[in-house]
mmCIF file of C-alpha atoms in Angstrom:
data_model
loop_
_atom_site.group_PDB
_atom_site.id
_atom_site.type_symbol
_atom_site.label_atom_id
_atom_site.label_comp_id
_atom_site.label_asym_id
_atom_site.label_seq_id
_atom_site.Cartn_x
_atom_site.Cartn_y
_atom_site.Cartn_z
ATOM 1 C CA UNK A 13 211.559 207.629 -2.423
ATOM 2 C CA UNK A 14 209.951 210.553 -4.616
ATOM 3 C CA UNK A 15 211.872 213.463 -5.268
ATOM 4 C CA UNK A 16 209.187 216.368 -3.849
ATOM 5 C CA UNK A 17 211.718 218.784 -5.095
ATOM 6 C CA UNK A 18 211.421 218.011 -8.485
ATOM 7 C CA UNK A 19 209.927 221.164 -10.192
ATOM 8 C CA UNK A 20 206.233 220.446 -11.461
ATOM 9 C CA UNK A 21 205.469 220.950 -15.440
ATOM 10 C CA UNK A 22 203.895 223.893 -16.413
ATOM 11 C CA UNK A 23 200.626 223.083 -17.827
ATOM 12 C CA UNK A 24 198.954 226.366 -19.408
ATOM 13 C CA UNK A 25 194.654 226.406 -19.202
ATOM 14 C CA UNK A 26 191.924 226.531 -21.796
ATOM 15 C CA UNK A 27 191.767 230.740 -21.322
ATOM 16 C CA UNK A 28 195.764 231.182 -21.465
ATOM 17 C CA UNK A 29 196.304 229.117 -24.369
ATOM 18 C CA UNK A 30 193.542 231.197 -26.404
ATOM 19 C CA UNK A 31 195.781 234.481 -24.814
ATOM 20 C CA UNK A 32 198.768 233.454 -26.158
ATOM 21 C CA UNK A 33 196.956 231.521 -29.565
ATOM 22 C CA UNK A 34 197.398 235.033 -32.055
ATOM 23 C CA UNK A 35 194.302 233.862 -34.046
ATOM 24 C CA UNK A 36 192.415 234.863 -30.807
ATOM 25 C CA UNK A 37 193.483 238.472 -30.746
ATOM 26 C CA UNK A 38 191.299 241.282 -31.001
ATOM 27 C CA UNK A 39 190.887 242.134 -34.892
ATOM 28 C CA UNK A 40 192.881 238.736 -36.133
ATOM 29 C CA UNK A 41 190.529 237.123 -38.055
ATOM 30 C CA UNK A 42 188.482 240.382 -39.440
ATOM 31 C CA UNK A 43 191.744 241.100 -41.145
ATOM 32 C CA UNK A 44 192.174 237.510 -42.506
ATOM 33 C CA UNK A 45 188.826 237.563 -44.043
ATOM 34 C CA UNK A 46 189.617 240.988 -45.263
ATOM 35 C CA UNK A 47 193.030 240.051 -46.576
ATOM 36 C CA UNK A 48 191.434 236.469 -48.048
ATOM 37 C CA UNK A 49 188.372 238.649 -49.453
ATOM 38 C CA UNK A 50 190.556 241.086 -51.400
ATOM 39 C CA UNK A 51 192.721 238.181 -52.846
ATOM 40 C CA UNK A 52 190.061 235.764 -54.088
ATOM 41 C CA UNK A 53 187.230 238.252 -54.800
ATOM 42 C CA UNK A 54 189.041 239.878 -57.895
ATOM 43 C CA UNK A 55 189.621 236.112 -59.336
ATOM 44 C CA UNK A 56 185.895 234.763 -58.020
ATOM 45 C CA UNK A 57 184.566 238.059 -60.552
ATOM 46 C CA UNK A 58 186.637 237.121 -63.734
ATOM 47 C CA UNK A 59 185.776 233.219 -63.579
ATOM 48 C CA UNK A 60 181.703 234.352 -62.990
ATOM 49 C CA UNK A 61 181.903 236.915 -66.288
ATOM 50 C CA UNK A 62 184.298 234.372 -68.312
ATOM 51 C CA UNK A 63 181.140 232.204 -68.243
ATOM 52 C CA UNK A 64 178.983 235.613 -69.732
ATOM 53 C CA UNK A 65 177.026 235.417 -72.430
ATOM 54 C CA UNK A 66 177.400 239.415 -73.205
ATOM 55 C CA UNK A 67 180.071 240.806 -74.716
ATOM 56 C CA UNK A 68 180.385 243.108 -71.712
ATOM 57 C CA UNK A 69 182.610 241.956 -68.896
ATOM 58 C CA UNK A 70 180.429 244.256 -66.225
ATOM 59 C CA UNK A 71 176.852 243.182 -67.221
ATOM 60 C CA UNK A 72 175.722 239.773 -66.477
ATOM 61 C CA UNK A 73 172.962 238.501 -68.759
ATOM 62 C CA UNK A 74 173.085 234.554 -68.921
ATOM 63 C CA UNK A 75 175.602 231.795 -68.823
ATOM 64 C CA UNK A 76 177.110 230.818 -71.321
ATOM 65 C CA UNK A 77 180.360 228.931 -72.794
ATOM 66 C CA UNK A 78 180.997 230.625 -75.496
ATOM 67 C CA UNK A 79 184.273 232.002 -75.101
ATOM 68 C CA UNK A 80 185.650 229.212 -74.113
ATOM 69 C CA UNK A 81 184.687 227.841 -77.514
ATOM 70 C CA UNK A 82 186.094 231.060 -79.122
ATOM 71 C CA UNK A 83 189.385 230.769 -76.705
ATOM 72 C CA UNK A 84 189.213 226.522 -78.288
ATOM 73 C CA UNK A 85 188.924 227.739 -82.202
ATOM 74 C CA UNK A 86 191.502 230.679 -81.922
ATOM 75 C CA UNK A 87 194.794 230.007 -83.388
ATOM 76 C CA UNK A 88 196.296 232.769 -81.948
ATOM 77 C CA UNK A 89 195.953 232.202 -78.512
ATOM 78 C CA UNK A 90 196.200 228.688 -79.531
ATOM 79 C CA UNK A 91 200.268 229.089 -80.829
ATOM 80 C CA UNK A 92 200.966 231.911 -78.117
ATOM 81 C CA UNK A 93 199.669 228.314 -75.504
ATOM 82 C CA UNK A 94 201.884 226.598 -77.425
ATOM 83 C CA UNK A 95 204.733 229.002 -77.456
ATOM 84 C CA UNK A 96 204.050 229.017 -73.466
ATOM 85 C CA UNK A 97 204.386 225.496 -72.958
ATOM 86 C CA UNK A 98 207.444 224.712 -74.903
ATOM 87 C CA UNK A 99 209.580 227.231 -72.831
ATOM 88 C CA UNK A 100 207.689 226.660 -69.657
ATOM 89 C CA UNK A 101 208.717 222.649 -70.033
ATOM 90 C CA UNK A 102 212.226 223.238 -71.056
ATOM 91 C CA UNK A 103 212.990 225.776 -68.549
ATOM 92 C CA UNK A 104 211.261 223.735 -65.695
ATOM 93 C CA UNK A 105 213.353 220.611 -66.326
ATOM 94 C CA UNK A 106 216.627 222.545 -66.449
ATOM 95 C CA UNK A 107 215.857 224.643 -63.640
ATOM 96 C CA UNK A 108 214.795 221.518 -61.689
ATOM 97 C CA UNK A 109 217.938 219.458 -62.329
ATOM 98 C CA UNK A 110 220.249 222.656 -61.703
ATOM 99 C CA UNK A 111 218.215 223.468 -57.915
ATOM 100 C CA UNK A 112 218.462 219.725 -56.838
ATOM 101 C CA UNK A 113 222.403 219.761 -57.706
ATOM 102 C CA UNK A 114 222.450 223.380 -55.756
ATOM 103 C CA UNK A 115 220.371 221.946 -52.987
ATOM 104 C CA UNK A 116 222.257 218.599 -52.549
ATOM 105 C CA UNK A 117 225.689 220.395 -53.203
ATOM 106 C CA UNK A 118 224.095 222.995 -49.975
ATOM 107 C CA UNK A 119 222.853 220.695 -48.136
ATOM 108 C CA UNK A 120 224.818 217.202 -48.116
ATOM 109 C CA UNK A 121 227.795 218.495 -47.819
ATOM 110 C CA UNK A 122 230.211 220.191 -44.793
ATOM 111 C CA UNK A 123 229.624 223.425 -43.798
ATOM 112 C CA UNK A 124 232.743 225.600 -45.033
ATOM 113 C CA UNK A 125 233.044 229.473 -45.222
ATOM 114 C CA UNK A 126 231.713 231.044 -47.563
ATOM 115 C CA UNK A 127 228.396 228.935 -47.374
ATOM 116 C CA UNK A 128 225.983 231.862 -46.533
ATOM 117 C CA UNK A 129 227.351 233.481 -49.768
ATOM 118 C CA UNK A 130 225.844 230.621 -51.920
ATOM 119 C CA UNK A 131 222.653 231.247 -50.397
ATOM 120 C CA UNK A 132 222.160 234.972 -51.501
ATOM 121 C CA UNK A 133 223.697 234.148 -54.820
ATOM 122 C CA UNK A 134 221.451 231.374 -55.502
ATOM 123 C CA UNK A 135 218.227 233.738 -54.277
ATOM 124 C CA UNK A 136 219.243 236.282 -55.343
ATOM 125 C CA UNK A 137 217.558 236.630 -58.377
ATOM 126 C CA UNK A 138 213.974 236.185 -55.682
ATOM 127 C CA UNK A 139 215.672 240.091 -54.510
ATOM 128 C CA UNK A 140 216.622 241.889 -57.242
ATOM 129 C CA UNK A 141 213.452 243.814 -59.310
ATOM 130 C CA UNK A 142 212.285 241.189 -62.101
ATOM 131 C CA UNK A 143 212.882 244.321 -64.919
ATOM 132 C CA UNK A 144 216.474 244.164 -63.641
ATOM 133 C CA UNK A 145 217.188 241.104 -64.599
ATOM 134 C CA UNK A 146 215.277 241.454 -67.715
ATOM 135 C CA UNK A 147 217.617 244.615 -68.862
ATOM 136 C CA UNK A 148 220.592 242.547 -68.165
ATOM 137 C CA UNK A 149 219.616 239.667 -69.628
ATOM 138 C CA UNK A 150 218.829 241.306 -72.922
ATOM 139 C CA UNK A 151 222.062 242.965 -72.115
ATOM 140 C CA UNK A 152 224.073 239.564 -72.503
ATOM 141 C CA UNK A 153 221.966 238.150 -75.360
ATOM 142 C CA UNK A 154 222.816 241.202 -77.418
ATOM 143 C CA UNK A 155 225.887 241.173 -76.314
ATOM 144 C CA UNK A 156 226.664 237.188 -77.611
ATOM 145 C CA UNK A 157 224.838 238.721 -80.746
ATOM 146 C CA UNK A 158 227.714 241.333 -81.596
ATOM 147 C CA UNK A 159 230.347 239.889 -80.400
ATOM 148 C CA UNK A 160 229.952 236.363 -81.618
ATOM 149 C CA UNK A 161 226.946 236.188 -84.351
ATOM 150 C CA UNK A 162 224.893 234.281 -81.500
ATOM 151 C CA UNK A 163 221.410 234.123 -81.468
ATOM 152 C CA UNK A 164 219.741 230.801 -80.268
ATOM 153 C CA UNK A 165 216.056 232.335 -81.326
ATOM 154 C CA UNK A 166 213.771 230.844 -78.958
ATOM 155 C CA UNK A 167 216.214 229.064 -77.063
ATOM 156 C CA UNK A 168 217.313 232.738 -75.680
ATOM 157 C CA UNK A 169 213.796 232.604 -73.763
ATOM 158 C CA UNK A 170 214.071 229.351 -72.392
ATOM 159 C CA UNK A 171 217.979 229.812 -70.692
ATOM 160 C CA UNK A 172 216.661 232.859 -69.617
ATOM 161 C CA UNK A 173 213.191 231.703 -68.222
ATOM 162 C CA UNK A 174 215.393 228.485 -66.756
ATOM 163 C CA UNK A 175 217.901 230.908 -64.876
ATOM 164 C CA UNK A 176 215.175 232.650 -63.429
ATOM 165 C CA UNK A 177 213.391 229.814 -61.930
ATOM 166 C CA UNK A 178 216.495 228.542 -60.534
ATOM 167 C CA UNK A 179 215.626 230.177 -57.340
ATOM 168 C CA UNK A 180 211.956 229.002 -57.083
ATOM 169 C CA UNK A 181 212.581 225.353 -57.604
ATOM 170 C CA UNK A 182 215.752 225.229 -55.087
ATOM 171 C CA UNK A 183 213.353 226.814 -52.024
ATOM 172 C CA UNK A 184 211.541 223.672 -51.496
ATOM 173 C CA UNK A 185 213.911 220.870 -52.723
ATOM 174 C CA UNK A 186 216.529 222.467 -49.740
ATOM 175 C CA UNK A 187 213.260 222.775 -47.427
ATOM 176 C CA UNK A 188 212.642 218.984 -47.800
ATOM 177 C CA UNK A 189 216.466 218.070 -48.037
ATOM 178 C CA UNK A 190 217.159 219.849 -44.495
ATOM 179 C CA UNK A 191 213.809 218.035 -42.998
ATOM 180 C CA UNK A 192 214.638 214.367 -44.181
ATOM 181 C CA UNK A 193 216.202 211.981 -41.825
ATOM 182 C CA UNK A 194 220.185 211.898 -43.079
ATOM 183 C CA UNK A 195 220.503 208.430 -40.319
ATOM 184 C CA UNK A 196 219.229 206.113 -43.292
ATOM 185 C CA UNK A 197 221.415 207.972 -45.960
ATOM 186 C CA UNK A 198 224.472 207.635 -43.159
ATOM 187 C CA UNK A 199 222.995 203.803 -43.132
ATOM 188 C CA UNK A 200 222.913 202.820 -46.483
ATOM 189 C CA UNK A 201 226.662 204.091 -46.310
ATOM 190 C CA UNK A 202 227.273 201.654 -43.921
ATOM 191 C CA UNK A 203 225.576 198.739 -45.794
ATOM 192 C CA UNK A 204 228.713 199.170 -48.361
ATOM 193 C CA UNK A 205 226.365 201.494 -50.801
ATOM 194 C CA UNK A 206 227.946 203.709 -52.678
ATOM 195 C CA UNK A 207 227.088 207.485 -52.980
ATOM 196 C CA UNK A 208 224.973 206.736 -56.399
ATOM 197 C CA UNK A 209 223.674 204.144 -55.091
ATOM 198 C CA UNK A 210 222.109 205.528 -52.053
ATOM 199 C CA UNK A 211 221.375 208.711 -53.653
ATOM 200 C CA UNK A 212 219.377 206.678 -55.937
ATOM 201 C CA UNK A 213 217.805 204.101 -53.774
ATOM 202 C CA UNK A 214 217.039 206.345 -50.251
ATOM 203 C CA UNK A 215 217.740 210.041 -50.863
ATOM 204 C CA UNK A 216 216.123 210.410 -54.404
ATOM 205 C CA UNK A 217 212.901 208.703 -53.610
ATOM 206 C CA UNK A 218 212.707 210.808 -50.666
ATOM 207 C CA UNK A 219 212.927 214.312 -51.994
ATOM 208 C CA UNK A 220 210.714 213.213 -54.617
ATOM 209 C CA UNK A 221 207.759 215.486 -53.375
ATOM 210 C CA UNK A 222 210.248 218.008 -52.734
ATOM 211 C CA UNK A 223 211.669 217.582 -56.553
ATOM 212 C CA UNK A 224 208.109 217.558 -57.676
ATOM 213 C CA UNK A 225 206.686 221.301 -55.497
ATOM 214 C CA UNK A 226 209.903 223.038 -56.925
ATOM 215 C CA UNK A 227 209.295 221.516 -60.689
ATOM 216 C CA UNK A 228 205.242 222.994 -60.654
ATOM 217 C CA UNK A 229 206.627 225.876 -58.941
ATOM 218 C CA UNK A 230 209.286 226.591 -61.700
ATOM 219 C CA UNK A 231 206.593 226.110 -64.107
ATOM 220 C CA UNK A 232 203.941 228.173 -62.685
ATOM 221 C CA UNK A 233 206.674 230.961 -62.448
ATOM 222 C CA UNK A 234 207.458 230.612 -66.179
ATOM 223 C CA UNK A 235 204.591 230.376 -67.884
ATOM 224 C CA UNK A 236 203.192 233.331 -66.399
ATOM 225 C CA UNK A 237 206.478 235.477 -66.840
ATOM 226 C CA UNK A 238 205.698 238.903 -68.535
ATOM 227 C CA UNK A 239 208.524 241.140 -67.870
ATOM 228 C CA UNK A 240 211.428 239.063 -68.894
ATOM 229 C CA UNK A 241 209.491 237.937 -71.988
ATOM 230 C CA UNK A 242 208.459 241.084 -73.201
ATOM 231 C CA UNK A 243 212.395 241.987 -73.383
ATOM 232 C CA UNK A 244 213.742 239.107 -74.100
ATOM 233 C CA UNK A 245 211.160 237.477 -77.038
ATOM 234 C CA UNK A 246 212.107 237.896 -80.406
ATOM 235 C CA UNK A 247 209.832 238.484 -83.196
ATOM 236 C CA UNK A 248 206.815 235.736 -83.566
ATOM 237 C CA UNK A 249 207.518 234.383 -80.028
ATOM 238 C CA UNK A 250 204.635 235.697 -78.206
ATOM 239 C CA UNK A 251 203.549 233.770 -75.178
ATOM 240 C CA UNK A 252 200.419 233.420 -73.727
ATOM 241 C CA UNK A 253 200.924 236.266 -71.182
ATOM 242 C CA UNK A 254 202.299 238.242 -73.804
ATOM 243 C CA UNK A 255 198.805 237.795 -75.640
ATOM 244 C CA UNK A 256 196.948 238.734 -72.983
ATOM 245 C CA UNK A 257 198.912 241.672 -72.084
ATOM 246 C CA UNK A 258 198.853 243.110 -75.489
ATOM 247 C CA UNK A 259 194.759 242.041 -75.951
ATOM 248 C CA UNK A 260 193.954 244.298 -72.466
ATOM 249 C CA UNK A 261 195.560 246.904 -74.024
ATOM 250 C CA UNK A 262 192.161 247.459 -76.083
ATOM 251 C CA UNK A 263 189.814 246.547 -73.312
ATOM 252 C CA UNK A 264 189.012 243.513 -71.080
ATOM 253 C CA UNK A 265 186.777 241.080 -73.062
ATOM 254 C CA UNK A 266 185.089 237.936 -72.370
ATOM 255 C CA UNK A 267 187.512 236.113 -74.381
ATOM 256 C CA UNK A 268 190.607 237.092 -72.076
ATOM 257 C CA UNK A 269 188.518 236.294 -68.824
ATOM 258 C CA UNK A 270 188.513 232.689 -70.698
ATOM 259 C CA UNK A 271 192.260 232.555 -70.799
ATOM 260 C CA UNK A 272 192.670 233.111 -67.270
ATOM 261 C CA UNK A 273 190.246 230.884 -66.553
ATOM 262 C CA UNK A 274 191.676 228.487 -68.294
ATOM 263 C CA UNK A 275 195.314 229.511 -66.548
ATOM 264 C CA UNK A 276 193.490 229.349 -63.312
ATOM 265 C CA UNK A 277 192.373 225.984 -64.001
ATOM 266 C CA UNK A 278 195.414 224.299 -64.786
ATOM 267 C CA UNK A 279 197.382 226.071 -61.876
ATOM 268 C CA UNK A 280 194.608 224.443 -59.240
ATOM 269 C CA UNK A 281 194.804 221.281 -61.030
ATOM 270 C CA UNK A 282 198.778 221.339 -60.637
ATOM 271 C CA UNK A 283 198.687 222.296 -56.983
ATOM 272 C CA UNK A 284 195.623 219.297 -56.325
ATOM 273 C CA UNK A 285 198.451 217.723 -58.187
ATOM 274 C CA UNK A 286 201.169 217.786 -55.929
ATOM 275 C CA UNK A 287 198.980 217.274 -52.908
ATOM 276 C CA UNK A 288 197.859 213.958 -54.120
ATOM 277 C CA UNK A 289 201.292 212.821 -54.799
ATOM 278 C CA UNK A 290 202.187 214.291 -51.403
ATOM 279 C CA UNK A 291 199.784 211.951 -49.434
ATOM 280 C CA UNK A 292 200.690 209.031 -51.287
ATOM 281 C CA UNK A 293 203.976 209.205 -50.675
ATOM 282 C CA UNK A 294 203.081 209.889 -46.869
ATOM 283 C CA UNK A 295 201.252 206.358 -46.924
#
């Protein structure tokens, strides 16, 4: 016999769905469009007058590559790419390895007191103002330079670019260690594996994507670094940021609106990137 007392399931209508849906609220979605408009506007302009055939970055007269060509053939911005890369790839690949032993040692492990601490120290450096850390950083380099006749030349950029992005690779190789399933990691236990082994064979391939978002995000965050660079860079180590900074100083030309194309560029193709690799692992 039916239970008639059984409470009936609340099922909410078309009109109070939209009431309680936020992007139906009055003024929601002028202010996204604003708030989109006034992010991508300012980048839409430089990638139209990087493709300018006039010297002028405010007058339009015909398209042209150019600059690019200029940007190609210019062995100054071509070292200061160079310079870029070097640190960006050693600091990404140190700051990767050292966030997926933070995350797994965060993560995989028993929660003990004390645990919340590691958090804030580990993001910490996502708080504190970036010319803070610069100051201090300079701080201890000079500091291994008096006291000990240290100086690791360009090296000093990359420990301190890979200390940095510590924080920004960790965020999404703990995101997709906390949503993974730990039943086939607890399985693979079972089956007699041993910890390498099913770190290697179940947990590894699955915060692959995870490994991969924190890696282009460490990158990104590096090669773009200005304030720590400017501090920390000794002389003839001038990044690609560092270029452009010090070209704007005389006026915004053609030539720089390349370079951030170019920047631009590579940053989409990173992020269509990870996106691919995303779905195929989904399939």
């Amino acid at each position: 016999m039916a239970d008639v007392t059984a409470p009936v399931p609340f099922v909410a209508t078309r009109r109070q769905r939209r009431m309680l849906d936020m992007t139906y609220q009055p003024g929601f979605r002028a202010i996204a469009y604003f708030c989109l408009f006034m992010l991508y506007a300012p980048i839409l302009v430089l990638v139209i007058y990087s493709f300018n055939a006039n010297r002028s970055v405010t007058i339009w007269t015909g398209f042209s590559i150019d600059w690019f060509i200029k940007v190609v053939n210019n062995d100054q911005i071509k070292n200061a790419a160079l310079t870029s890369f070097k640190i960006a790839v050693v600091a990404t690949i140190g700051a990767t390895i050292a966030a997926t032993a933070a995350a797994l040692a965060t993560t995989r492990t028993t929660p003990y007191r004390g645990l919340a601490s590691v958090y804030v120290i580990i993001n910490l450096p996502l708080m504190v103002p970036e010319i803070v850390t610069a100051v201090a950083t300079l701080s201890f380099f000079a500091m291994g330079r008096t006291l000990l006749g240290i100086d690791l030349g360009l090296a000093n950029l990359m420990l301190a670019h890979m200390v940095f992005c510590i924080p920004f690779a960790y965020l999404p190789i703990r995101a997709r260690l906390e949503d993974m399933d730990r039943t086939l990691e607890q399985a693979a236990a079972d089956l007699y594996a041993s910890p390498w082994h099913a770190f290697r064979r179940v947990t590894l391939p699955l915060l692959t994507p995870g490994i991969i978002a924190g890696a282009m995000l460490a990158f990104i965050t590096s090669i773009d670094d200005v304030t720590i660079t400017t501090l920390v860079a000794g002389p003839g180590q001038t990044t690609l940021p560092i270029y452009i900074f010090g070209q704007i100083r005389r006026g915004v030309t053609p030539e720089t609106n390349a370079v951030s194309t170019i920047m631009l560029a590579v940053s989409v193709l990173l992020v269509s990137l990870f996106f691919f690799l995303a779905q195929r692992r989904k399939k």
